[in-house]
Coordinates of C-alpha atoms and ligand atoms in Angstrom, one line a residue:
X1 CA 21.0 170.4 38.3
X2 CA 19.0 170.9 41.2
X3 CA 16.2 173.4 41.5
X4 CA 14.7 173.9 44.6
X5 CA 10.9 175.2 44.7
X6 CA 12.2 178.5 46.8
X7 CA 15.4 179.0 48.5
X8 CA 14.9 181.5 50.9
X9 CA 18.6 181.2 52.1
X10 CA 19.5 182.7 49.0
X11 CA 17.9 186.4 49.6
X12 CA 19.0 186.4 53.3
X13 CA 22.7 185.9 52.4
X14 CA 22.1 188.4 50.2
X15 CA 21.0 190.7 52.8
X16 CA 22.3 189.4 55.5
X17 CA 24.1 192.6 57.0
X18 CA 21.0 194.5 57.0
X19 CA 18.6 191.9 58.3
X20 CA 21.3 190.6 61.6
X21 CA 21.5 194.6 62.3
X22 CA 17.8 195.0 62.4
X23 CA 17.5 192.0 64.5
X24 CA 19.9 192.9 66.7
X25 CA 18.5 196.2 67.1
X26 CA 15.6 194.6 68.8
X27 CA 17.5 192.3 71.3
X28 CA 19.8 195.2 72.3
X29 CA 16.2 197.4 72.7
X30 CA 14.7 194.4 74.3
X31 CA 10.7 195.4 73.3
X32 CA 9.5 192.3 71.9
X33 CA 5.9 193.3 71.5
X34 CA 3.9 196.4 70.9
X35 CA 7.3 198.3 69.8
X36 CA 7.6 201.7 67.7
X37 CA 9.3 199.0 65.1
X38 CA 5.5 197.5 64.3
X39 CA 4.2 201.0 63.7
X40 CA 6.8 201.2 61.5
X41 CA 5.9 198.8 59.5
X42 CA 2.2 199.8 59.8
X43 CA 3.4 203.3 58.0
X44 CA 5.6 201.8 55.5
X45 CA 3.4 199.5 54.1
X46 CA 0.2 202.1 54.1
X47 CA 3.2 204.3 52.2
X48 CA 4.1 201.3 50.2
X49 CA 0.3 200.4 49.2
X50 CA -1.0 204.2 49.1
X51 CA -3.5 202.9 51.9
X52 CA -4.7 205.1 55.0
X53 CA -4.8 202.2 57.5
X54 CA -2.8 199.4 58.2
X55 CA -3.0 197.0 61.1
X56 CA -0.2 194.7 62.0
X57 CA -1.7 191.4 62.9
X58 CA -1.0 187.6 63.6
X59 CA -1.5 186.4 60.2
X60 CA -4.2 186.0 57.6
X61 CA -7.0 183.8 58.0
X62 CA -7.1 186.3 61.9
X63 CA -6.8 189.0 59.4
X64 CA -9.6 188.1 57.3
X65 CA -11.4 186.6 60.4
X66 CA -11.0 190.2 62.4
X67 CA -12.2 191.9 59.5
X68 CA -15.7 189.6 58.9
X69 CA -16.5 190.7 62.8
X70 CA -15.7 193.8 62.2
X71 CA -18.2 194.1 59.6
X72 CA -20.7 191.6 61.7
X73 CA -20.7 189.5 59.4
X74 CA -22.4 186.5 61.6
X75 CA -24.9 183.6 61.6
X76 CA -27.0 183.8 58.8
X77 CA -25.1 185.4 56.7
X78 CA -23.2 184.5 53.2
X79 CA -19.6 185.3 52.2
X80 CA -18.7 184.4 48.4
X81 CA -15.3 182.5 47.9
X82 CA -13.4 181.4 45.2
X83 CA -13.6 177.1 44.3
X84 CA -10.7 177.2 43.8
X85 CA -7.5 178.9 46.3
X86 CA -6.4 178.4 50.2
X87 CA -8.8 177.5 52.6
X88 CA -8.5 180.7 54.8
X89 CA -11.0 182.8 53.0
X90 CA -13.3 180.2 53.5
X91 CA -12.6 179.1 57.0
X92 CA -12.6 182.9 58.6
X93 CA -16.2 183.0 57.0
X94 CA -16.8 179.4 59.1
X95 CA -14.9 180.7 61.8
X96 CA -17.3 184.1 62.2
X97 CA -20.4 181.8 62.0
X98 CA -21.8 183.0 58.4
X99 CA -21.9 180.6 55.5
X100 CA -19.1 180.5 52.4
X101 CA -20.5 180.2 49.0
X102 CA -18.5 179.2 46.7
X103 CA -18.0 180.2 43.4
X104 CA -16.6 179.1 40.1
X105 CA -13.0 180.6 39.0
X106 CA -12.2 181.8 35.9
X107 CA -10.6 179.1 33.6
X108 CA -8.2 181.0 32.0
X109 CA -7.4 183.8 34.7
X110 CA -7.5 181.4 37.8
X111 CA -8.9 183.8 39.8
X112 CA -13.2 184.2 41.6
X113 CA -15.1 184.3 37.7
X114 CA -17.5 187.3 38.2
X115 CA -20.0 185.8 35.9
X116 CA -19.7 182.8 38.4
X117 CA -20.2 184.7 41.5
X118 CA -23.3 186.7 40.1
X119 CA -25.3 182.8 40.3
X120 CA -24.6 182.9 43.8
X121 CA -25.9 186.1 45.4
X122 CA -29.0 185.9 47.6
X123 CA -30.6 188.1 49.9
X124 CA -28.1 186.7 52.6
X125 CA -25.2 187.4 50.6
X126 CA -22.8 189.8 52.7
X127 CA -20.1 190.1 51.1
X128 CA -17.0 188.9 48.7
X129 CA -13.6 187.7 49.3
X130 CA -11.4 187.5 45.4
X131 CA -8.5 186.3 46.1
X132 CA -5.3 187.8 43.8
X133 CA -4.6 184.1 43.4
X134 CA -0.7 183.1 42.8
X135 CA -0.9 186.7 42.3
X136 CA -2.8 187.8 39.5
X137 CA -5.6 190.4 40.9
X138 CA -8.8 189.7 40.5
X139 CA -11.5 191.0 37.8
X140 CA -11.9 194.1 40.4
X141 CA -14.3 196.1 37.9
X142 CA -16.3 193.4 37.6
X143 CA -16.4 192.5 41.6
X144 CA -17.3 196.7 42.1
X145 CA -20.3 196.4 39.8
X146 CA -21.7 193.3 41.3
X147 CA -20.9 194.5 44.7
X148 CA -22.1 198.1 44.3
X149 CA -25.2 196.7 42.8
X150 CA -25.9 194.5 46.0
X151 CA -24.6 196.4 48.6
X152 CA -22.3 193.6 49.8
X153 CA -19.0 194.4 51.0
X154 CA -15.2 193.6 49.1
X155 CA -12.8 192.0 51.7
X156 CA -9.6 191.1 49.3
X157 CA -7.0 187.9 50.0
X158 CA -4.0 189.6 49.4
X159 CA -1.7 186.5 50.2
X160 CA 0.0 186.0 47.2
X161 CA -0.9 189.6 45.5
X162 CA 2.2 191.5 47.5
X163 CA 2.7 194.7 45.1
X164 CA 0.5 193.4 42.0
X165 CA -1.9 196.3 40.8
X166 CA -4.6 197.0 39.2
X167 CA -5.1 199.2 36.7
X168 CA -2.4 201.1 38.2
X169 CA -3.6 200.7 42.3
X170 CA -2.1 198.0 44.1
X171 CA -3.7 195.4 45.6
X172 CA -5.0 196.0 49.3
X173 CA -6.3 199.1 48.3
X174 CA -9.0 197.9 46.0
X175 CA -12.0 196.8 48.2
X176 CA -13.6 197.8 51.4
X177 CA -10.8 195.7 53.4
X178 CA -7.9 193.7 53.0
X179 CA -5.7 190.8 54.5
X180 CA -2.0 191.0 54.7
X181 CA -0.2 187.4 55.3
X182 CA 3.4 187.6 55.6
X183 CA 4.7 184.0 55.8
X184 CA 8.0 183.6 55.4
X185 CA 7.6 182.2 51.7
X186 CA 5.3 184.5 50.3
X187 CA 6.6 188.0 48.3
X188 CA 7.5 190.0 51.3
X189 CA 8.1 187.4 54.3
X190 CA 8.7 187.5 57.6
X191 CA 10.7 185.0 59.6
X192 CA 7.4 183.6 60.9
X193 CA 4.1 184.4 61.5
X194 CA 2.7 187.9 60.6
X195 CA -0.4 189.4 59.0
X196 CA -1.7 192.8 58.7
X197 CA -5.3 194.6 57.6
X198 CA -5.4 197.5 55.2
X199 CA -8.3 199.3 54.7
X200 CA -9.3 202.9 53.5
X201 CA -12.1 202.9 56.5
X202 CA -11.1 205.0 59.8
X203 CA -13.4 203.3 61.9
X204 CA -13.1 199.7 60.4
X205 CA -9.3 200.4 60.9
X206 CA -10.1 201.0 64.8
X207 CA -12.8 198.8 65.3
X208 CA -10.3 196.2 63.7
X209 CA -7.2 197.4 65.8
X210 CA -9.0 196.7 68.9
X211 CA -10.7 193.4 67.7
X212 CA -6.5 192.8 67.4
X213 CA -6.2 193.7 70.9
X214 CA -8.1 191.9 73.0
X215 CA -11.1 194.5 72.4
X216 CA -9.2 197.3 74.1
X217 CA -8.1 201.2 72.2
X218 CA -7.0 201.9 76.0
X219 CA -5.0 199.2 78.4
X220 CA -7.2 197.6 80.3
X221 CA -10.5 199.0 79.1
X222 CA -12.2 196.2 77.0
X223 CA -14.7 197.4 75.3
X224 CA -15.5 194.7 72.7
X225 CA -14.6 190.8 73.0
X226 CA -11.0 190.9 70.7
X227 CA -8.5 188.2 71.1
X228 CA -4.7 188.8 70.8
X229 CA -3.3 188.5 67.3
X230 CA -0.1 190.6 67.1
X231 CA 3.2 191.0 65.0
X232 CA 5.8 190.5 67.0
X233 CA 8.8 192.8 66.9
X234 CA 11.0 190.5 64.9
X235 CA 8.9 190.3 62.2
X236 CA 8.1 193.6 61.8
X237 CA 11.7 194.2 61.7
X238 CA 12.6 192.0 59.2
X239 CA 9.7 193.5 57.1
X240 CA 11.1 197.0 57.5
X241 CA 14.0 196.1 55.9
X242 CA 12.5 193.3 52.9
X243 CA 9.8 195.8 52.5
X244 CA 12.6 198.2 50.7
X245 CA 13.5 195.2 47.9
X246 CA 9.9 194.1 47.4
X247 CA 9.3 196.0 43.8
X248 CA 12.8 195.3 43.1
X249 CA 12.4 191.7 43.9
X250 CA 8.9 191.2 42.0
X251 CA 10.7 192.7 39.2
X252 CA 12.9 189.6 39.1
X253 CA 9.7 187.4 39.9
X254 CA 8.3 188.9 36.4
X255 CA 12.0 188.5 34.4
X256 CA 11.6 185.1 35.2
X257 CA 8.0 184.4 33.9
X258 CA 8.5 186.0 30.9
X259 CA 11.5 184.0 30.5
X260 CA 9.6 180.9 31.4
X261 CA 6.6 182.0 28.7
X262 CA 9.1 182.4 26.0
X263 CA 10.6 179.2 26.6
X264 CA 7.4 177.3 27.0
X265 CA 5.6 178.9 24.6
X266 CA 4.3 177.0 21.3
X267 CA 4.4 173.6 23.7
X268 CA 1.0 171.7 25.5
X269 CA 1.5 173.4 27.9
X270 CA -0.4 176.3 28.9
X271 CA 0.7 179.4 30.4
X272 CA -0.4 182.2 33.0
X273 CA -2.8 185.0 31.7
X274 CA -2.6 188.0 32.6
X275 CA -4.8 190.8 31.5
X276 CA -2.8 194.0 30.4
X277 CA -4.1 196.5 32.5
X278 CA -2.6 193.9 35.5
X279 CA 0.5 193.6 37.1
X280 CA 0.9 189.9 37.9
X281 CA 3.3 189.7 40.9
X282 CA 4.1 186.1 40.4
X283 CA 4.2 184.6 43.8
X284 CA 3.7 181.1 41.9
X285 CA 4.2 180.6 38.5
X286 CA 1.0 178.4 37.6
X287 CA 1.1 175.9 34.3
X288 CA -1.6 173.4 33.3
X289 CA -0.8 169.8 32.3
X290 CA -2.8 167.1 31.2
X291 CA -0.5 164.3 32.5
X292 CA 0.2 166.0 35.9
X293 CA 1.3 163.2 37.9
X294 CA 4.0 162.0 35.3
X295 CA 5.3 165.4 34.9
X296 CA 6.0 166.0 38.7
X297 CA 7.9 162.5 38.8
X298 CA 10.0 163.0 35.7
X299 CA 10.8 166.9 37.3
X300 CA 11.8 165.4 40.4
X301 CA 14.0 162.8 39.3
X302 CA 15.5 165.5 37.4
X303 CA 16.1 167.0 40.8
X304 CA 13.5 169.8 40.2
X305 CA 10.6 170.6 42.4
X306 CA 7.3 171.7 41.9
X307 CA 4.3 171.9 43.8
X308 CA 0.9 172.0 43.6
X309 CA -2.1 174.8 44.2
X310 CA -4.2 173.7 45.3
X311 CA -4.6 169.6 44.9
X312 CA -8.9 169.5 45.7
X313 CA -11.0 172.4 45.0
X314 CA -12.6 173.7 48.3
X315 CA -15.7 172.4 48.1
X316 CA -14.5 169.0 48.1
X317 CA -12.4 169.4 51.3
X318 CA -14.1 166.9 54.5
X319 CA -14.1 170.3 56.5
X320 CA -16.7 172.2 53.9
X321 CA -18.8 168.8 53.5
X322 CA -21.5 169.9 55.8
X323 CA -22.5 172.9 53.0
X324 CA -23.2 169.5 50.5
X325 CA -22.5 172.2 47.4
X326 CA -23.4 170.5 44.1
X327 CA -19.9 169.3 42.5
X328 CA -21.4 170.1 38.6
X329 CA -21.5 173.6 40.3
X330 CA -17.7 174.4 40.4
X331 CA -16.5 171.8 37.0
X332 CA -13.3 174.6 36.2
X333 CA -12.0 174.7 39.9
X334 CA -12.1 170.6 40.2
X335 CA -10.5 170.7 36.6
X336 CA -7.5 173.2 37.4
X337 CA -7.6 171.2 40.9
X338 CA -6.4 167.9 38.7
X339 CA -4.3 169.8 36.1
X340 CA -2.2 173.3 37.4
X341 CA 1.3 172.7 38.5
X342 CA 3.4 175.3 39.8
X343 CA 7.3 175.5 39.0
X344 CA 10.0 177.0 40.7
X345 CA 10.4 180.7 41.0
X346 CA 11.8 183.4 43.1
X347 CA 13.9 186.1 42.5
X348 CA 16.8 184.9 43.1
X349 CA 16.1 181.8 40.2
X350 CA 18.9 181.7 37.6
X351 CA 18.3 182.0 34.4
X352 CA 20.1 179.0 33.8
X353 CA 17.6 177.2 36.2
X354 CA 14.9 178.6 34.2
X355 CA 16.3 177.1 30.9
X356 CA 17.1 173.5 32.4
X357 CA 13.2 173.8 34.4
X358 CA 11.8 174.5 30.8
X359 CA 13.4 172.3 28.6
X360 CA 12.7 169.3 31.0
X361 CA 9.3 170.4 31.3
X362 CA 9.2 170.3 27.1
X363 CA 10.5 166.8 27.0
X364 CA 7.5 165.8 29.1
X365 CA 4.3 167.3 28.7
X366 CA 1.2 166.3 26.1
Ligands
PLP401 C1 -0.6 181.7 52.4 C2 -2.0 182.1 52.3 C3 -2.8 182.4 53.4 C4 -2.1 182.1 54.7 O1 -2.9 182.4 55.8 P1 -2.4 181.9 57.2 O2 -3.4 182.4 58.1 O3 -1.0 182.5 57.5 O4 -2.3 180.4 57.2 C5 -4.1 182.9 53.2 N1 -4.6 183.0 52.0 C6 -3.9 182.7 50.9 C7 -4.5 182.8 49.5 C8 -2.6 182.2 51.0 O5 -1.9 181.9 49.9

């Protein structure tokens, strides 16, 4: 059998109809940019998260990068990362000009370890980016004390988190701001690029809107140096319709963990955590391995692929050497960096795929 790591061809025949209409709705219309379809989206998905502001945007790490300037978050100033995640969080915090720090994550939850990120606050320290990594939200409770304590700001990375809550809330909504990425991969995708920001803050939301804009509220009256990073019309039409299936697909995306638990469970291998007052979305389906490497190449020849998140912890990248952060600080990120595998799912993964992923998977692993 062959198991790919996501199909997206799968959900688009599936909704094909709906999807070619909405597209051509926009050639017929013929407004590529700036389009009634974008705000659209913008009030769907503040309906969607129960958010007051949304702002369609380019992608994520602009997202997150738009929202550190809007918060002037500059030179001299710390931002606190997870070890252990995508680079973007990291690299908007570069990109504005302040410092990341990085801390530990939690080694059974994956995700930024609050205890870790308490040994990194200074004076300097601005603010905190969790990431709902392959997501799983954060500890959010234990960010708000910390961050309430210090009076530091809670920007979340809500690339993977797509309709996961906490404690009932979904993520996006849980912070001071939040960054959208909607790549065509990730729980609600676009057919390329798109991003948006979600806050709770009117005048973040505007001051971030026109950091989106080329610093302009008005057309031609630039009051603030922006840059362009817009949705396009496309995307946000293709997200008007997915944005309708996303529970409904996440659903599937938690049938086919649990599916994957109960077949795995009482093996070597070990399983996602998630906290019960959490609703994991499952945008990956993380294991750890002791004999990684073997694994992968006995899956593959077995025609199934897996990937990894992420292969070197952050603070071992060549691009975050100049911060020279002390490898014994960060020992669970580099471990889960040499261990965690992630396995195939989506929601359109057959059960049957699940069983034949799992049981080759068994006849593997130590
Ligand atoms: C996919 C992903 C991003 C992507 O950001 P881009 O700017 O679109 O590259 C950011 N953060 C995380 C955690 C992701 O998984």
């Amino acid at each position: 059998m062959h198991v790919p790591f996501v199909d997206l061809k799968k959900q688009y025949l599936a909704h094909r109809q709906e999807i070619d209409q909405a597209l051509v709705n926009v050639f017929e219309k013929s407004i590529f940019a700036s389009d009634e379809t974008i705000s659209d989206f913008e009030k769907h998905f503040t309906e969607y998260l129960d958010a007051p502001y949304c702002i369609a945007c380019g992608n994520c790490t602009d997202a997150l990068e738009i929202i550190l300037r809007a918060l002037e978050i500059q030179r001299g100033d710390e931002v606190i990362v997870p070890a252990n995640g995508w680079l973007s969080a990291a690299e908007a915090v570069v990109l504005v000009g302040g410092t990341p720090v990085f801390a530990d994550n939690h080694p059974d939850f994956y995700t930024i370890d609050p205890n870790q990120i308490i040994t990194k606050i200074t004076s300097k320290t601005k603010a905190i980016i969790p990431i709902h990594l392959y997501g799983l939200p954060a500890d959010t409770d234990a960010i708000r004390d910390i961050a309430h304590q210090h009076n530091i700001k809670i920007i979340e990375d809500c690339a993977q988190s797509h309709g996961a809550t906490y404690k009932g809330k979904k993520t996006g909504t849980l912070g001071d701001a939040a960054a959208f990425i909607f790549y065509p991969t990730k729980n609600l995708g676009a057919y390329g690029d798109a991003g948006a920001i979600v806050t709770h803050n009117k005048q973040l939301a505007e001051k971030c809107g026109m950091l989106a804009n080329h610093g302009q509220r008005i057309r031609n009256q630039h009051q603030l140096l922006g840059r362009n990073s817009r949705m396009d019309t496309l995307q946000a039409a293709v997200l008007n319709v997915k944005l309708r299936y996303l529970d409904q697909w996440n659903a599937q995306r938690g049938k086919h963990a649990a599916q994957y638990m109960e077949l795995l469970k009482d093996t070597p291998i070990e399983l996602p955590h998630a906290p019960a007052h959490m609703l994991h979305a499952f945008h990956l389906f993380v294991v750890r391995v002791k004999n990684r490497g073997q694994v992968i190449d006995y899956l593959e020849k077995k025609g199934i692929l897996t990937a990894i998140h992420y292969p070197v912890a952050l603070p071992d990248m060549p691009v975050f050497s100049h911060l020279q952060t002390k490898p014994e600080d960060y020992p669970v990120a580099r471990s889960q960096a040499s261990e965690l595998l992630s396995l195939p799912i989506y929601p359109e993964l057959t059960a049957a795929a699940i069983q034949y992923v799992a049981a080759t998977l068994k006849a593997c692993c130590r």
